[in-house]
PDB file of C-alpha atoms in Angstrom:
ATOM      1  CA  MET A 266     -61.758  91.645 -80.954  1.00  0.00           C
ATOM      2  CA  ILE A 267     -64.843  89.868 -82.258  1.00  0.00           C
ATOM      3  CA  GLU A 268     -65.281  86.739 -84.298  1.00  0.00           C
ATOM      4  CA  ALA A 269     -66.895  86.337 -87.697  1.00  0.00           C
ATOM      5  CA  ASP A 270     -67.099  83.079 -89.583  1.00  0.00           C
ATOM      6  CA  ASN A 271     -66.852  81.640 -93.077  1.00  0.00           C
ATOM      7  CA  ASN A 272     -70.508  82.254 -93.957  1.00  0.00           C
ATOM      8  CA  VAL A 273     -70.219  86.051 -94.183  1.00  0.00           C
ATOM      9  CA  TYR A 274     -70.360  85.962 -97.982  1.00  0.00           C
ATOM     10  CA  LYS A 275     -74.177  85.934 -97.976  1.00  0.00           C
ATOM     11  CA  ASN A 276     -75.592  89.344 -98.834  1.00  0.00           C
ATOM     12  CA  ASN A 277     -78.131  89.372 -96.021  1.00  0.00           C
ATOM     13  CA  ILE A 278     -76.019  87.793 -93.299  1.00  0.00           C
ATOM     14  CA  VAL A 279     -76.398  90.826 -91.031  1.00  0.00           C
ATOM     15  CA  LYS A 280     -80.172  90.446 -91.198  1.00  0.00           C
ATOM     16  CA  SER A 281     -80.123  86.835 -90.053  1.00  0.00           C
ATOM     17  CA  LYS A 282     -80.401  85.616 -86.463  1.00  0.00           C
ATOM     18  CA  THR A 283     -77.037  83.926 -86.134  1.00  0.00           C
ATOM     19  CA  SER A 284     -73.919  84.398 -84.064  1.00  0.00           C
ATOM     20  CA  VAL A 285     -72.256  85.873 -87.162  1.00  0.00           C
ATOM     21  CA  SER A 286     -74.892  88.580 -87.608  1.00  0.00           C
ATOM     22  CA  GLU A 287     -74.708  89.292 -83.887  1.00  0.00           C
ATOM     23  CA  ALA A 288     -70.941  89.692 -84.195  1.00  0.00           C
ATOM     24  CA  PHE A 289     -71.317  92.316 -86.923  1.00  0.00           C
ATOM     25  CA  ARG A 290     -73.962  94.149 -84.936  1.00  0.00           C
ATOM     26  CA  SER A 291     -71.588  94.096 -81.976  1.00  0.00           C
ATOM     27  CA  LEU A 292     -68.811  95.511 -84.163  1.00  0.00           C
ATOM     28  CA  ARG A 293     -71.199  98.228 -85.334  1.00  0.00           C
ATOM     29  CA  THR A 294     -72.090  99.127 -81.751  1.00  0.00           C
ATOM     30  CA  ASN A 295     -68.449  99.199 -80.698  1.00  0.00           C
ATOM     31  CA  LEU A 296     -67.645 101.613 -83.515  1.00  0.00           C
ATOM     32  CA  GLN A 297     -70.537 103.881 -82.619  1.00  0.00           C
ATOM     33  CA  PHE A 298     -69.234 104.210 -79.050  1.00  0.00           C
ATOM     34  CA  THR A 299     -65.511 104.146 -79.802  1.00  0.00           C
ATOM     35  CA  SER A 300     -64.926 107.765 -78.953  1.00  0.00           C
ATOM     36  CA  VAL A 301     -66.856 110.160 -76.785  1.00  0.00           C
ATOM     37  CA  ASP A 302     -64.909 113.319 -77.635  1.00  0.00           C
ATOM     38  CA  LYS A 303     -64.389 112.784 -81.363  1.00  0.00           C
ATOM     39  CA  LYS A 304     -66.705 110.855 -83.661  1.00  0.00           C
ATOM     40  CA  VAL A 305     -65.000 108.157 -85.703  1.00  0.00           C
ATOM     41  CA  LYS A 306     -66.237 108.594 -89.277  1.00  0.00           C
ATOM     42  CA  SER A 307     -63.446 107.471 -91.622  1.00  0.00           C
ATOM     43  CA  ILE A 308     -62.281 103.920 -90.955  1.00  0.00           C
ATOM     44  CA  LEU A 309     -59.502 102.042 -92.727  1.00  0.00           C
ATOM     45  CA  ILE A 310     -59.896  98.262 -92.903  1.00  0.00           C
ATOM     46  CA  THR A 311     -56.696  96.358 -93.609  1.00  0.00           C
ATOM     47  CA  SER A 312     -54.838  93.152 -92.737  1.00  0.00           C
ATOM     48  CA  SER A 313     -51.265  92.071 -92.246  1.00  0.00           C
ATOM     49  CA  LEU A 314     -51.173  89.789 -95.304  1.00  0.00           C
ATOM     50  CA  PRO A 315     -53.370  89.027 -98.376  1.00  0.00           C
ATOM     51  CA  ASN A 316     -56.458  86.806 -98.384  1.00  0.00           C
ATOM     52  CA  GLU A 317     -57.484  87.384 -94.771  1.00  0.00           C
ATOM     53  CA  GLY A 318     -61.021  88.477 -95.669  1.00  0.00           C
ATOM     54  CA  LYS A 319     -60.864  92.250 -95.176  1.00  0.00           C
ATOM     55  CA  SER A 320     -63.114  93.002 -98.163  1.00  0.00           C
ATOM     56  CA  THR A 321     -65.737  90.584 -96.870  1.00  0.00           C
ATOM     57  CA  ILE A 322     -65.610  92.223 -93.454  1.00  0.00           C
ATOM     58  CA  ILE A 323     -65.948  95.708 -94.908  1.00  0.00           C
ATOM     59  CA  LYS A 324     -68.966  94.671 -96.981  1.00  0.00           C
ATOM     60  CA  ASN A 325     -70.877  93.189 -94.062  1.00  0.00           C
ATOM     61  CA  LEU A 326     -69.891  96.017 -91.715  1.00  0.00           C
ATOM     62  CA  ALA A 327     -71.244  98.448 -94.315  1.00  0.00           C
ATOM     63  CA  TYR A 328     -74.536  96.537 -94.367  1.00  0.00           C
ATOM     64  CA  ALA A 329     -74.694  96.451 -90.575  1.00  0.00           C
ATOM     65  CA  LEU A 330     -74.226 100.224 -90.398  1.00  0.00           C
ATOM     66  CA  ALA A 331     -76.619 100.960 -93.278  1.00  0.00           C
ATOM     67  CA  MET A 332     -79.361  98.982 -91.540  1.00  0.00           C
ATOM     68  CA  THR A 333     -79.492 101.673 -88.849  1.00  0.00           C
ATOM     69  CA  GLY A 334     -80.326 104.360 -91.409  1.00  0.00           C
ATOM     70  CA  VAL A 335     -77.014 106.231 -91.371  1.00  0.00           C
ATOM     71  CA  LYS A 336     -75.276 107.215 -94.614  1.00  0.00           C
ATOM     72  CA  VAL A 337     -72.374 104.913 -95.418  1.00  0.00           C
ATOM     73  CA  ILE A 338     -69.891 104.834 -98.271  1.00  0.00           C
ATOM     74  CA  VAL A 339     -67.315 102.161 -99.103  1.00  0.00           C
ATOM     75  CA  VAL A 340     -64.208 103.160-101.078  1.00  0.00           C
ATOM     76  CA  ASP A 341     -61.849 100.649-102.662  1.00  0.00           C
ATOM     77  CA  CYS A 342     -58.400 102.049-101.885  1.00  0.00           C
ATOM     78  CA  ASP A 343     -56.646  98.861-102.936  1.00  0.00           C
ATOM     79  CA  LEU A 344     -55.370 100.166-106.248  1.00  0.00           C
ATOM     80  CA  ARG A 345     -53.205  97.085-106.790  1.00  0.00           C
ATOM     81  CA  ASN A 346     -55.673  94.243-106.297  1.00  0.00           C
ATOM     82  CA  PRO A 347     -59.193  95.731-106.049  1.00  0.00           C
ATOM     83  CA  THR A 348     -61.998  93.410-104.910  1.00  0.00           C
ATOM     84  CA  VAL A 349     -64.776  95.665-103.605  1.00  0.00           C
ATOM     85  CA  HIS A 350     -66.586  95.594-106.958  1.00  0.00           C
ATOM     86  CA  GLN A 351     -66.540  91.810-106.816  1.00  0.00           C
ATOM     87  CA  MET A 352     -67.891  91.769-103.263  1.00  0.00           C
ATOM     88  CA  PHE A 353     -70.825  94.008-104.193  1.00  0.00           C
ATOM     89  CA  LYS A 354     -71.197  92.516-107.693  1.00  0.00           C
ATOM     90  CA  ILE A 355     -70.947  95.865-109.463  1.00  0.00           C
ATOM     91  CA  PRO A 356     -68.869  97.080-112.449  1.00  0.00           C
ATOM     92  CA  ASN A 357     -65.488  98.732-112.002  1.00  0.00           C
ATOM     93  CA  MET A 358     -65.506 101.060-114.995  1.00  0.00           C
ATOM     94  CA  GLY A 359     -64.376 104.143-113.093  1.00  0.00           C
ATOM     95  CA  GLY A 360     -63.697 105.127-109.527  1.00  0.00           C
ATOM     96  CA  LEU A 361     -61.060 106.351-107.101  1.00  0.00           C
ATOM     97  CA  THR A 362     -58.252 106.581-109.663  1.00  0.00           C
ATOM     98  CA  ASN A 363     -60.384 108.786-111.904  1.00  0.00           C
ATOM     99  CA  ILE A 364     -61.371 111.011-108.995  1.00  0.00           C
ATOM    100  CA  ILE A 365     -57.774 111.592-107.896  1.00  0.00           C
ATOM    101  CA  VAL A 366     -55.999 111.789-111.264  1.00  0.00           C
ATOM    102  CA  GLU A 367     -58.629 113.867-113.029  1.00  0.00           C
ATOM    103  CA  ASP A 368     -59.636 115.842-109.913  1.00  0.00           C
ATOM    104  CA  ASP A 369     -63.158 114.872-110.864  1.00  0.00           C
ATOM    105  CA  ARG A 370     -66.370 115.138-108.863  1.00  0.00           C
ATOM    106  CA  TYR A 371     -66.683 112.016-106.758  1.00  0.00           C
ATOM    107  CA  GLU A 372     -70.487 111.982-106.915  1.00  0.00           C
ATOM    108  CA  LYS A 373     -70.527 110.693-110.500  1.00  0.00           C
ATOM    109  CA  TYR A 374     -68.638 107.561-109.417  1.00  0.00           C
ATOM    110  CA  VAL A 375     -70.837 106.614-106.467  1.00  0.00           C
ATOM    111  CA  ILE A 376     -72.811 103.422-107.095  1.00  0.00           C
ATOM    112  CA  SER A 377     -75.865 102.951-104.893  1.00  0.00           C
ATOM    113  CA  ASP A 378     -76.298  99.560-103.282  1.00  0.00           C
ATOM    114  CA  LYS A 379     -79.233  97.543-104.586  1.00  0.00           C
ATOM    115  CA  GLU A 380     -80.571  96.825-101.122  1.00  0.00           C
ATOM    116  CA  PHE A 381     -79.726  99.957 -99.117  1.00  0.00           C
ATOM    117  CA  ASP A 382     -80.129 103.318-100.842  1.00  0.00           C
ATOM    118  CA  ASN A 383     -78.180 104.959 -97.990  1.00  0.00           C
ATOM    119  CA  LEU A 384     -75.120 102.863 -98.864  1.00  0.00           C
ATOM    120  CA  GLY A 385     -72.806 103.991-101.654  1.00  0.00           C
ATOM    121  CA  ILE A 386     -69.770 102.318-103.190  1.00  0.00           C
ATOM    122  CA  ILE A 387     -66.811 103.833-105.036  1.00  0.00           C
ATOM    123  CA  THR A 388     -64.726 101.221-106.825  1.00  0.00           C
ATOM    124  CA  SER A 389     -61.005 101.519-107.503  1.00  0.00           C
ATOM    125  CA  GLY A 390     -61.242 102.450-111.169  1.00  0.00           C
ATOM    126  CA  PRO A 391     -58.265 101.690-113.466  1.00  0.00           C
ATOM    127  CA  ILE A 392     -55.144 100.298-111.771  1.00  0.00           C
ATOM    128  CA  PRO A 393     -52.515 103.089-111.869  1.00  0.00           C
ATOM    129  CA  PRO A 394     -48.717 102.700-112.137  1.00  0.00           C
ATOM    130  CA  ASN A 395     -48.174 104.709-108.924  1.00  0.00           C
ATOM    131  CA  PRO A 396     -50.796 103.705-106.300  1.00  0.00           C
ATOM    132  CA  SER A 397     -48.888 104.954-103.238  1.00  0.00           C
ATOM    133  CA  GLU A 398     -48.418 108.429-104.720  1.00  0.00           C
ATOM    134  CA  LEU A 399     -52.115 108.726-105.514  1.00  0.00           C
ATOM    135  CA  ILE A 400     -53.142 107.478-102.072  1.00  0.00           C
ATOM    136  CA  GLY A 401     -50.789 109.929-100.359  1.00  0.00           C
ATOM    137  CA  SER A 402     -51.695 112.951-102.478  1.00  0.00           C
ATOM    138  CA  ASN A 403     -53.390 116.131-101.271  1.00  0.00           C
ATOM    139  CA  ARG A 404     -56.245 115.390-103.645  1.00  0.00           C
ATOM    140  CA  MET A 405     -56.869 112.139-101.785  1.00  0.00           C
ATOM    141  CA  LYS A 406     -56.988 113.971 -98.453  1.00  0.00           C
ATOM    142  CA  SER A 407     -59.376 116.542 -99.906  1.00  0.00           C
ATOM    143  CA  PHE A 408     -61.548 113.759-101.293  1.00  0.00           C
ATOM    144  CA  LEU A 409     -61.761 112.053 -97.901  1.00  0.00           C
ATOM    145  CA  ASN A 410     -62.716 115.315 -96.214  1.00  0.00           C
ATOM    146  CA  LYS A 411     -65.555 115.790 -98.689  1.00  0.00           C
ATOM    147  CA  LEU A 412     -66.826 112.286 -97.988  1.00  0.00           C
ATOM    148  CA  LYS A 413     -66.785 112.923 -94.234  1.00  0.00           C
ATOM    149  CA  GLU A 414     -68.891 116.026 -94.791  1.00  0.00           C
ATOM    150  CA  ASN A 415     -71.560 114.037 -96.631  1.00  0.00           C
ATOM    151  CA  TYR A 416     -71.519 110.604 -94.990  1.00  0.00           C
ATOM    152  CA  ASP A 417     -71.781 109.330 -91.441  1.00  0.00           C
ATOM    153  CA  TYR A 418     -69.270 106.530 -92.076  1.00  0.00           C
ATOM    154  CA  VAL A 419     -66.530 106.267 -94.695  1.00  0.00           C
ATOM    155  CA  LEU A 420     -65.123 102.724 -94.936  1.00  0.00           C
ATOM    156  CA  LEU A 421     -61.838 102.350 -96.812  1.00  0.00           C
ATOM    157  CA  ASP A 422     -60.615  98.998 -98.108  1.00  0.00           C
ATOM    158  CA  ALA A 423     -56.800  99.126 -98.122  1.00  0.00           C
ATOM    159  CA  PRO A 424     -54.053  96.645 -99.146  1.00  0.00           C
ATOM    160  CA  PRO A 425     -52.280  94.513 -96.525  1.00  0.00           C
ATOM    161  CA  VAL A 426     -49.862  96.368 -94.233  1.00  0.00           C
ATOM    162  CA  LEU A 427     -46.933  93.994 -94.715  1.00  0.00           C
ATOM    163  CA  LEU A 428     -47.267  93.978 -98.493  1.00  0.00           C
ATOM    164  CA  VAL A 429     -47.144  97.640 -99.543  1.00  0.00           C
ATOM    165  CA  THR A 430     -46.898 101.110 -97.993  1.00  0.00           C
ATOM    166  CA  ASP A 431     -50.362 102.307 -99.057  1.00  0.00           C
ATOM    167  CA  PRO A 432     -52.105 101.546 -95.719  1.00  0.00           C
ATOM    168  CA  THR A 433     -49.442 103.363 -93.711  1.00  0.00           C
ATOM    169  CA  VAL A 434     -49.863 106.401 -95.929  1.00  0.00           C
ATOM    170  CA  LEU A 435     -53.629 106.413 -95.371  1.00  0.00           C
ATOM    171  CA  ALA A 436     -53.700 105.387 -91.709  1.00  0.00           C
ATOM    172  CA  PRO A 437     -52.631 108.763 -90.225  1.00  0.00           C
ATOM    173  CA  VAL A 438     -55.299 110.715 -92.142  1.00  0.00           C
ATOM    174  CA  VAL A 439     -58.312 108.577 -91.150  1.00  0.00           C
ATOM    175  CA  ASP A 440     -60.102 108.509 -87.813  1.00  0.00           C
ATOM    176  CA  GLY A 441     -59.363 104.867 -87.092  1.00  0.00           C
ATOM    177  CA  VAL A 442     -57.996 101.549 -88.352  1.00  0.00           C
ATOM    178  CA  ILE A 443     -59.384  98.022 -88.048  1.00  0.00           C
ATOM    179  CA  LEU A 444     -57.009  95.101 -88.533  1.00  0.00           C
ATOM    180  CA  VAL A 445     -58.487  91.882 -89.929  1.00  0.00           C
ATOM    181  CA  ILE A 446     -56.921  88.610 -88.765  1.00  0.00           C
ATOM    182  CA  GLN A 447     -57.725  85.218 -90.256  1.00  0.00           C
ATOM    183  CA  ALA A 448     -58.173  82.428 -87.738  1.00  0.00           C
ATOM    184  CA  ASN A 449     -55.756  79.495 -88.021  1.00  0.00           C
ATOM    185  CA  LYS A 450     -53.787  81.226 -90.760  1.00  0.00           C
ATOM    186  CA  THR A 451     -52.383  84.609 -89.740  1.00  0.00           C
ATOM    187  CA  GLU A 452     -49.190  84.171 -87.758  1.00  0.00           C
ATOM    188  CA  ILE A 453     -48.908  86.035 -84.474  1.00  0.00           C
ATOM    189  CA  GLU A 454     -45.633  87.637 -85.520  1.00  0.00           C
ATOM    190  CA  ALA A 455     -47.241  89.001 -88.702  1.00  0.00           C
ATOM    191  CA  THR A 456     -50.031  90.587 -86.674  1.00  0.00           C
ATOM    192  CA  LYS A 457     -47.557  92.064 -84.182  1.00  0.00           C
ATOM    193  CA  ARG A 458     -45.467  93.483 -87.005  1.00  0.00           C
ATOM    194  CA  ALA A 459     -48.526  95.019 -88.709  1.00  0.00           C
ATOM    195  CA  LYS A 460     -49.608  96.604 -85.420  1.00  0.00           C
ATOM    196  CA  GLU A 461     -46.097  97.948 -84.875  1.00  0.00           C
ATOM    197  CA  ILE A 462     -45.976  99.512 -88.335  1.00  0.00           C
ATOM    198  CA  LEU A 463     -49.381 101.166 -87.860  1.00  0.00           C
ATOM    199  CA  THR A 464     -48.408 102.409 -84.413  1.00  0.00           C
ATOM    200  CA  ASN A 465     -45.197 103.916 -85.783  1.00  0.00           C
ATOM    201  CA  VAL A 466     -47.205 106.114 -88.184  1.00  0.00           C
ATOM    202  CA  LYS A 467     -49.455 107.138 -85.277  1.00  0.00           C
ATOM    203  CA  ALA A 468     -52.505 105.312 -86.572  1.00  0.00           C
ATOM    204  CA  ASN A 469     -55.520 105.135 -84.262  1.00  0.00           C
ATOM    205  CA  ILE A 470     -55.992 101.369 -84.101  1.00  0.00           C
ATOM    206  CA  LEU A 471     -59.601 100.774 -83.076  1.00  0.00           C
ATOM    207  CA  GLY A 472     -59.234  97.012 -82.748  1.00  0.00           C
ATOM    208  CA  ALA A 473     -59.127  93.758 -84.669  1.00  0.00           C
ATOM    209  CA  VAL A 474     -61.619  91.390 -86.233  1.00  0.00           C
ATOM    210  CA  LEU A 475     -60.917  87.663 -86.136  1.00  0.00           C
ATOM    211  CA  ASN A 476     -62.267  86.321 -89.417  1.00  0.00           C
ATOM    212  CA  LYS A 477     -63.171  82.854 -90.759  1.00  0.00           C
ATOM    213  CA  VAL A 478     -63.813  81.259 -87.416  1.00  0.00           C
ATOM    214  CA  LYS A 479     -65.795  78.023 -87.410  1.00  0.00           C
ATOM    215  CA  GLU A 480     -69.177  78.686 -85.860  1.00  0.00           C
ATOM    216  CA  GLN A 481     -69.854  76.926 -82.585  1.00  0.00           C
ATOM    217  CA  LYS A 482     -72.343  74.057 -82.887  1.00  0.00           C
ATOM    218  CA  SER A 483     -73.452  74.549 -79.310  1.00  0.00           C
ATOM    219  CA  GLY A 484     -76.033  77.091 -78.213  1.00  0.00           C
ATOM    220  CA  TYR A 485     -73.338  79.610 -77.370  1.00  0.00           C
ATOM    221  CA  TYR A 486     -70.893  81.879 -79.145  1.00  0.00           C
ATOM    222  CA  TYR A 487     -67.943  83.765 -77.796  1.00  0.00           C
ATOM    223  CA  TYR A 488     -66.603  87.312 -77.709  1.00  0.00           C
ATOM    224  CA  TYR A 489     -62.925  87.934 -77.045  1.00  0.00           C
ATOM    225  CA  TYR A 490     -61.767  91.123 -75.360  1.00  0.00           C
ATOM    226  CA  TYR A 491     -58.339  92.350 -74.327  1.00  0.00           C
ATOM    227  CA  ASN A 492     -57.769  93.888 -70.918  1.00  0.00           C
ATOM    228  CA  ASP A 493     -55.515  96.885 -70.336  1.00  0.00           C
ATOM    229  CA  ASP A 494     -52.647  94.593 -69.308  1.00  0.00           C
ATOM    230  CA  GLY A 495     -52.901  92.676 -72.593  1.00  0.00           C
ATOM    231  CA  SER A 496     -54.490  89.573 -71.075  1.00  0.00           C
ATOM    232  CA  LYS A 497     -57.295  87.891 -72.984  1.00  0.00           C
ATOM    233  CA  HIS A 498     -60.833  87.692 -71.630  1.00  0.00           C
ATOM    234  CA  LYS A 499     -63.427  85.362 -73.131  1.00  0.00           C
ATOM    235  CA  ARG A 500     -67.115  85.981 -72.649  1.00  0.00           C
ATOM    236  CA  LYS A 501     -69.784  83.416 -73.491  1.00  0.00           C
ATOM    237  CA  ARG A 502     -73.247  84.365 -74.718  1.00  0.00           C
ATOM    238  CA  ARG A 503     -76.210  82.267 -75.738  1.00  0.00           C
ATOM    239  CA  LYS A 504     -77.253  82.381 -79.399  1.00  0.00           C
ATOM    240  CA  ARG A 505     -80.606  83.937 -80.116  1.00  0.00           C
TER     241      ARG A 505
END
């Protein structure tokens, strides 16, 4: 688990020399070394409940990965309350819904980021009446496989686990899941329940991101890790 704070809304936060940017670079490194035997390429980012900052996390993680030169694509799979287009300040005229319903070529819906040409975004498109059925369709699985063939990282923004079934439908078909937790808001029981639901569908939970943490005023910031026995370990590092 790593900490991010409230200031992650700035476009270039991962380029700055702050504890927040260091946290995202740490998250990037952890993902790159998550698995030795099987590369983790498709990653689902979700939360237990709404408004925990998952879309903000996915945006800045995408920037952190793109900075290394790898090809990254972000897909808004929240077909009920899409926000990726707002995060990246791009139009949402067509996207995932069109690709799945019309069995259309995904390339025509990829919007290149203004700052990183190796970062693409696919918005949700029109909100459909049956999001779960679209998300769980064979066309969706085929679409994800095509993305994995052409991108190094596929980041999927999904609805909250405790709100709808969409994330649990997607979780088993991606390489890994990241659970976003909001500091001083998300209840422990909600997080435990979300983890239990994801585990029941055999999701590969990569870890959690603690979001909206107040940045330390001292010259240090903290990383939190969990040992094999579930105990919490805190490590202190000096800010650069």
